[in-house]
Amino acid sequence: MLEKIYIYHTNDLHSHFENWPRIRKELQRRREIHEQRGESMFLFDVGDHVDRFHPYSEGTMGKGNIKLLNECGYDGVTIGNNEGITLSHEDLMELYREARFDCLVANLFFEDGSRPPWAKPYRLYETRRGTKIGVIGVTINYSNFYRPLHWVAGDPFAELRKWLPFLKEQADLIVVLSHLGLSEDERIAQEFPEVDVVLGAHTHHVLERGKEIGQTLLCCTGKYGMNIGRVELAFDPEKRKPVRKRAMLIATEGLAEAEGEKRFVEQLEEDGKKLLSAPVAKLPARLKSDWFRETELNRLLCKALTEWCKAECAFINAGILLDDLPEGIVTEYDIHRICPHPINPCTVSMKGGALKEVLAQMAEDPYLTLALKGFGFRGEIFGKMIFDNIQISGKGASAEIRINGAEIEPERRYTVATLDMLAIARFYPPIMRAEKRFFLPEFIRDVLKWKLRTMFPLPEDD
């Protein structure tokens, strides 16, 4: 008699908690059904559940997300880049301390090559009828960001080549939790035909009924908890292999409303606000934000970036600041509210000739109204370019550009501070190709907080 095995999965929630009450309710309902039928059910998350754009995740440093996963009864997770590179080394070490599930990530190491105690490369799970499922997790290896945080993110395919032969010997079924993206999931299927199921993430792709490559079934739910993934495996215990694999998505918007779901979302926001209530500075007047022109606030941030990174000059896009700062006491929550992005300070080293070309393009503001998503940006539009210690007069190739009052020298190398987003995205290719230094674990809002605290210190009696 065939054994039916059910796997449910989520990915890339990014702390969008509005769908979580329905996800929790549906998973609990499904678990009860499978238990009543004597069927085996497993539940996995494939990373980027944590996103510090939300004040609750910021205030708890992601531990609040782990609490939610615990409450849902997850069996295992892997980490995404938001868990791996937006937390300090110390905070990532603490993140899974209270987890009641396995954290499976085969390609993350300490600098000495050992593994963190909370990270297992794989785990063997067993169904009610004794079928063994080998589950291994891998995450995208953004080495330039992991290295400054004192982690080594290894080649995920090297780890798969290392562990899959062992799992093939020990397990009846093999599942990969892959926070690598669709193209890499397709590569897994092509290079490792012994893998039965790849639960994917990172590129937010939606596979309504999965995607079969050879004998491997690829699955992914999209993002933000819009879907719950469901995989049904029919396993033949005599032949010791699956004879059928089916994938489907359960749209959360089509589920019945969960009791108190609106209040749940409001409560997390309130909890985050309380956790971030510490005062930072006291402003004598309102500091205004504007996505289309220079203001005191965006100039202040740009100048702070130059100073923080010990650079010669800086540029940012005005859309990085979402709102004004009010007169009076400014709290950590206020700063988080106007600058929620998990974006780090960065410097690029460029020769003057290339830098002049880029700055002339920037002066034209080609992305002024661009609706921007991704690269850590959690705002709405790109906005105007803001400069510090950079003077531009004229337009195009004839523009005169000065750095700290001196005409730019074509062969001289300049150190320019900016946002990591502008250094890794394809907005200005010469910057993307330039030598870079990333400042981690600080975010741009930490630089803003530092500058405000310096310029507008709290009175001693506050």
XYZ file of C-alpha atoms in Angstrom:
462
model
C 0.000 0.000 0.000
C 1.358 3.405 -0.959
C 2.290 5.802 1.831
C 1.179 9.409 1.457
C 3.615 11.998 2.818
C 2.788 15.700 2.995
C 5.297 18.549 3.078
C 4.201 22.150 3.659
C 6.544 25.054 3.115
C 6.881 28.838 3.278
C 9.582 31.195 2.072
C 10.503 34.877 1.906
C 7.943 36.138 4.402
C 10.179 39.194 4.928
C 8.300 40.024 8.154
C 5.089 40.740 6.238
C 2.953 39.496 9.097
C -0.448 40.418 7.682
C -0.953 36.891 6.311
C 0.571 35.052 9.254
C -2.630 34.453 11.286
C -4.233 32.679 8.326
C -1.037 30.706 7.640
C -0.908 29.559 11.260
C -4.598 28.650 11.343
C -4.439 26.702 8.070
C -1.302 24.797 9.044
C -2.843 23.829 12.370
C -6.005 22.680 10.569
C -4.034 20.616 8.071
C -1.931 19.051 10.815
C -5.052 17.895 12.662
C -6.447 16.358 9.456
C -3.244 14.457 8.703
C -2.973 13.226 12.284
C -6.553 11.952 12.204
C -5.786 10.080 8.989
C -2.531 8.673 10.345
C -0.539 10.521 7.671
C 2.869 12.143 8.067
C 3.204 15.914 7.706
C 6.389 17.985 7.727
C 6.714 21.783 7.722
C 9.690 23.859 6.534
C 10.600 27.507 5.979
C 13.189 28.315 3.308
C 14.605 31.575 4.650
C 14.114 35.343 4.726
C 11.366 34.982 7.309
C 13.170 37.765 9.206
C 13.305 41.240 7.702
C 14.371 44.134 9.884
C 12.203 46.572 7.940
C 9.462 45.674 10.445
C 9.845 47.266 13.900
C 8.974 43.988 15.652
C 11.783 42.142 13.879
C 14.096 45.093 14.491
C 13.203 45.365 18.162
C 13.624 41.632 18.800
C 16.540 41.179 16.374
C 14.538 38.463 14.673
C 13.776 36.444 17.801
C 10.113 37.417 17.517
C 10.049 35.667 14.125
C 11.475 32.527 15.710
C 8.700 32.624 18.306
C 6.106 32.661 15.504
C 7.771 29.709 13.767
C 7.810 27.807 17.065
C 4.096 28.418 17.565
C 3.351 26.950 14.128
C 5.311 23.781 14.806
C 7.915 24.020 12.047
C 10.195 21.013 11.705
C 13.094 22.828 10.073
C 14.270 25.979 8.336
C 17.215 27.228 6.387
C 18.533 30.771 6.545
C 18.173 33.391 3.851
C 20.426 36.368 3.249
C 18.215 38.462 5.543
C 18.971 36.194 8.486
C 22.580 35.695 7.433
C 23.877 39.169 6.573
C 21.517 41.715 8.137
C 22.278 40.612 11.704
C 25.567 41.006 13.495
C 27.612 37.876 14.160
C 26.492 37.954 17.782
C 22.804 38.428 16.934
C 22.826 35.559 14.434
C 24.460 33.370 17.075
C 21.532 34.198 19.392
C 18.746 34.052 16.806
C 17.949 30.336 17.042
C 18.703 29.838 20.744
C 15.007 29.328 21.583
C 14.119 27.539 18.325
C 12.135 24.325 18.674
C 13.020 23.267 15.139
C 16.169 22.393 13.198
C 18.155 25.083 11.390
C 19.613 23.349 8.355
C 22.375 25.197 6.504
C 25.245 23.183 5.098
C 27.397 26.019 3.746
C 27.846 28.369 6.724
C 30.982 28.193 8.865
C 33.020 30.039 11.442
C 36.268 31.499 10.120
C 38.165 28.477 11.494
C 36.047 26.137 9.352
C 33.894 24.754 12.164
C 30.111 25.006 12.189
C 28.004 27.128 14.519
C 26.286 24.880 17.059
C 22.791 25.883 15.916
C 23.407 24.998 12.245
C 23.176 21.417 11.021
C 24.021 20.543 7.423
C 21.159 18.049 7.189
C 18.634 16.067 9.229
C 16.961 12.697 8.746
C 13.223 12.794 9.467
C 11.116 9.656 9.764
C 7.477 9.167 8.804
C 4.939 7.204 10.855
C 5.673 4.175 8.688
C 9.445 4.448 8.989
C 10.254 6.122 5.671
C 13.357 8.271 6.060
C 13.486 11.752 4.530
C 16.889 13.413 4.277
C 16.605 17.210 4.340
C 19.588 19.462 3.622
C 19.667 23.274 3.593
C 21.823 25.653 1.544
C 21.844 29.439 1.322
C 23.176 31.951 -1.160
C 26.828 32.704 -0.458
C 27.186 36.481 -0.538
C 30.825 36.246 0.537
C 31.476 40.005 0.376
C 28.845 40.501 3.071
C 29.414 37.384 5.170
C 33.174 37.949 5.436
C 33.037 41.295 7.319
C 30.611 39.624 9.756
C 33.215 36.922 10.455
C 31.367 34.120 8.703
C 32.437 31.955 5.792
C 29.636 31.189 3.349
C 30.875 28.274 1.292
C 29.903 27.058 -2.148
C 26.445 25.486 -1.742
C 27.058 23.052 -4.598
C 30.287 21.831 -3.002
C 28.336 21.042 0.158
C 25.615 19.275 -1.807
C 28.252 17.168 -3.565
C 29.697 16.311 -0.145
C 26.496 15.361 1.676
C 24.105 14.012 -0.955
C 25.932 10.675 -1.439
C 25.599 10.099 2.298
C 21.917 11.047 2.295
C 21.327 8.787 -0.708
C 22.641 5.880 1.373
C 20.675 6.783 4.506
C 17.387 8.214 3.220
C 14.476 7.000 1.106
C 13.657 10.551 -0.055
C 15.836 13.653 -0.363
C 14.599 17.230 0.035
C 16.738 20.355 -0.434
C 15.823 23.627 1.279
C 17.355 26.046 -1.210
C 17.659 29.777 -0.589
C 19.525 30.136 -3.882
C 16.974 31.213 -6.482
C 15.191 29.501 -9.360
C 18.114 29.185 -11.782
C 20.228 27.499 -9.105
C 17.339 25.208 -8.145
C 17.187 24.133 -11.784
C 20.913 23.454 -11.640
C 20.421 21.299 -8.519
C 17.871 19.203 -10.391
C 20.202 18.797 -13.363
C 23.361 17.988 -11.388
C 21.796 15.901 -8.611
C 19.017 13.690 -10.025
C 18.874 11.840 -6.694
C 17.119 14.902 -5.173
C 13.374 14.307 -5.050
C 12.148 17.779 -4.074
C 13.704 21.259 -4.009
C 11.846 23.772 -1.853
C 13.024 27.108 -3.249
C 13.271 30.753 -2.214
C 15.200 34.006 -2.707
C 13.989 35.014 -6.166
C 10.336 35.040 -5.043
C 9.269 32.868 -7.962
C 5.813 31.314 -7.996
C 5.440 27.710 -9.136
C 1.704 27.020 -9.055
C 2.044 23.281 -9.621
C 5.756 22.977 -9.172
C 8.216 22.389 -11.980
C 9.613 18.990 -12.871
C 13.136 18.598 -14.181
C 13.898 14.926 -14.677
C 12.785 13.193 -11.478
C 13.130 16.327 -9.345
C 10.164 18.491 -8.349
C 10.899 22.209 -7.834
C 8.564 24.213 -5.579
C 8.269 27.824 -4.415
C 5.480 29.980 -2.957
C 6.446 33.505 -4.051
C 6.814 35.960 -1.170
C 5.222 37.717 1.811
C 3.113 34.736 2.861
C 0.792 35.097 -0.134
C 0.820 31.295 -0.516
C 1.488 28.176 1.497
C 3.250 25.444 -0.445
C 1.987 21.840 -0.293
C 3.767 18.778 -1.667
C 2.160 15.342 -1.728
C 4.428 12.342 -2.155
C 3.131 8.837 -2.805
C 5.855 6.462 -1.636
C 6.048 2.773 -2.532
C 7.521 0.990 0.529
C 8.370 -2.144 -1.465
C 10.243 -0.390 -4.251
C 11.583 2.187 -1.729
C 10.907 5.093 -4.038
C 8.235 7.726 -4.725
C 5.818 6.880 -7.500
C 4.042 10.241 -7.571
C 4.910 13.822 -6.650
C 2.430 16.670 -6.675
C 2.850 20.327 -5.765
C 0.218 22.993 -5.230
C -0.164 26.414 -3.641
C -2.745 27.458 -1.075
C -3.501 31.171 -1.549
C -3.834 32.836 1.851
C -6.246 35.469 0.546
C -8.693 32.661 -0.227
C -8.574 31.278 3.327
C -11.164 32.121 5.940
C -10.244 35.085 8.103
C -8.440 34.145 11.290
C -9.840 35.416 14.555
C -8.174 38.674 15.622
C -5.871 38.862 12.603
C -6.085 42.661 12.316
C -5.332 43.063 16.014
C -2.428 40.615 15.694
C -0.749 42.817 13.067
C -1.404 45.989 15.082
C 0.000 44.377 18.226
C 3.282 43.448 16.546
C 3.653 47.046 15.346
C 2.932 48.335 18.869
C 5.361 45.856 20.411
C 8.055 46.945 17.972
C 7.428 50.606 18.734
C 7.813 49.969 22.476
C 11.016 48.021 21.954
C 12.416 50.931 19.900
C 11.277 53.701 22.243
C 14.761 54.730 23.438
C 15.436 58.445 22.782
C 18.313 59.273 20.446
C 18.364 63.047 19.969
C 16.361 66.221 20.513
C 15.742 68.312 17.397
C 15.278 72.092 17.678
C 13.119 72.062 14.525
C 11.558 69.609 12.089
C 13.940 68.006 9.585
C 12.128 67.562 6.289
C 12.485 64.799 3.759
C 11.822 65.264 0.043
C 12.398 62.706 -2.697
C 12.724 65.372 -5.402
C 15.023 67.992 -3.893
C 17.807 68.561 -1.414
C 16.803 69.109 2.193
C 18.657 69.577 5.446
C 17.856 65.987 6.395
C 19.123 64.240 3.264
C 22.207 66.488 3.168
C 22.844 65.602 6.818
C 22.700 61.887 6.052
C 24.959 62.206 3.015
C 27.543 64.170 5.004
C 27.317 61.655 7.831
C 28.103 58.883 5.365
C 31.280 60.663 4.238
C 32.404 61.012 7.845
C 31.401 57.513 8.964
C 33.224 55.822 6.095
C 36.199 58.231 6.254
C 35.700 58.954 2.566
C 36.408 62.032 0.464
C 32.835 62.512 -0.688
C 29.493 60.732 -0.858
C 26.275 60.351 -2.801
C 22.891 58.846 -1.916
C 19.440 58.787 -3.485
C 16.859 60.921 -1.675
C 14.277 58.111 -1.726
C 16.251 56.391 1.032
C 14.520 58.674 3.584
C 10.786 58.015 3.670
C 9.546 60.848 5.883
C 10.397 63.869 8.038
C 11.755 63.802 11.574
C 9.620 65.838 13.986
C 10.791 68.602 16.286
C 11.656 67.415 19.783
C 12.659 63.975 20.991
C 13.579 61.517 18.249
C 13.483 57.824 19.171
C 14.974 54.725 17.599
C 11.484 53.989 16.260
C 11.350 57.386 14.507
C 14.634 56.673 12.763
C 13.576 53.148 11.847
C 10.262 54.475 10.494
C 11.943 56.828 8.023
C 14.869 54.531 7.149
C 13.767 50.879 7.463
C 16.041 49.470 4.755
C 18.536 46.657 5.477
C 21.140 48.609 3.504
C 24.757 49.011 4.607
C 27.247 51.857 4.165
C 29.780 51.185 1.459
C 32.793 52.818 -0.172
C 33.887 52.504 -3.782
C 37.370 53.274 -5.064
C 37.360 54.800 -8.557
C 39.681 56.729 -10.838
C 38.608 60.296 -11.455
C 37.813 59.724 -15.123
C 35.298 56.978 -14.408
C 33.914 58.853 -11.406
C 33.378 61.988 -13.483
C 31.422 59.998 -16.055
C 29.186 58.514 -13.354
C 28.601 61.822 -11.576
C 27.637 63.494 -14.855
C 25.014 60.773 -15.336
C 23.783 61.177 -11.767
C 23.352 64.923 -12.216
C 20.697 64.158 -14.833
C 18.701 62.165 -12.235
C 17.743 59.422 -14.718
C 16.001 57.385 -11.993
C 14.198 60.256 -10.280
C 10.733 58.674 -10.353
C 11.751 55.027 -10.663
C 9.523 52.751 -8.533
C 12.259 50.685 -6.921
C 12.018 47.219 -5.392
C 14.754 44.896 -4.224
C 18.443 45.352 -3.264
C 17.317 45.946 0.338
C 15.294 49.032 -0.601
C 12.038 49.193 1.355
C 10.812 52.570 0.074
C 8.796 53.678 -2.940
C 10.868 55.600 -5.510
C 14.545 56.169 -6.185
C 14.464 59.976 -5.930
C 16.989 62.727 -6.585
C 20.722 62.187 -6.150
C 22.207 64.012 -3.155
C 25.933 64.816 -2.953
C 28.450 65.676 -0.254
C 31.791 67.335 -1.108
C 30.868 67.030 -4.798
C 30.153 70.132 -6.879
C 28.660 69.755 -10.361
C 28.069 72.616 -12.793
C 26.837 72.167 -16.331
C 25.454 68.989 -17.861
C 26.595 65.930 -19.768
C 30.147 65.487 -21.021
C 30.861 69.208 -20.597
C 29.944 69.220 -16.899
C 32.568 70.637 -14.552
C 32.973 68.421 -11.500
C 34.919 69.237 -8.360
C 35.669 67.118 -5.317
C 36.175 69.159 -2.159
C 36.536 72.257 -4.328
C 39.301 70.840 -6.544
C 38.761 69.850 -10.151
C 38.503 66.108 -10.499
C 41.755 64.454 -11.656
C 41.235 61.696 -14.264
C 44.025 59.381 -13.042
C 43.679 59.980 -9.328
C 41.818 57.342 -7.303
C 38.978 58.605 -5.110
C 37.226 56.931 -2.171
C 33.500 57.620 -2.323
C 30.924 56.671 0.302
C 27.504 55.463 -0.775
C 24.806 52.853 -0.160
C 25.561 49.211 -0.878
C 22.445 49.208 -3.070
C 24.057 51.694 -5.458
C 27.258 49.658 -5.526
C 25.756 46.262 -6.338
C 22.774 47.106 -8.575
C 23.101 48.000 -12.249
C 22.103 51.637 -11.967
C 25.623 52.835 -12.765
C 27.795 49.967 -14.116
C 31.195 51.611 -13.395
C 30.277 51.678 -9.689
C 29.189 48.056 -9.788
C 32.588 47.114 -11.247
C 34.608 49.288 -8.840
C 36.599 48.063 -5.849
C 34.267 48.101 -2.833
C 34.336 47.968 0.927
C 31.152 47.122 2.829
C 30.624 48.327 6.383
C 28.754 45.708 8.416
C 26.748 45.129 10.558
C 25.709 48.797 10.554
C 22.780 49.936 8.435
C 22.323 53.386 6.939
C 19.961 54.230 9.807
C 22.791 53.554 12.270
C 24.837 56.221 10.504
C 21.885 58.620 10.701
C 21.386 57.801 14.379
C 25.073 58.464 15.091
C 24.993 61.831 13.317
C 21.780 63.005 15.009
C 23.090 61.987 18.412
C 26.276 63.954 17.725
C 24.593 67.097 16.370
C 21.538 67.212 18.614
C 22.444 65.511 21.908
C 19.808 64.811 24.496
C 19.758 67.168 27.480
C 21.241 65.487 30.526
C 17.896 65.476 32.334
C 16.321 63.550 29.441
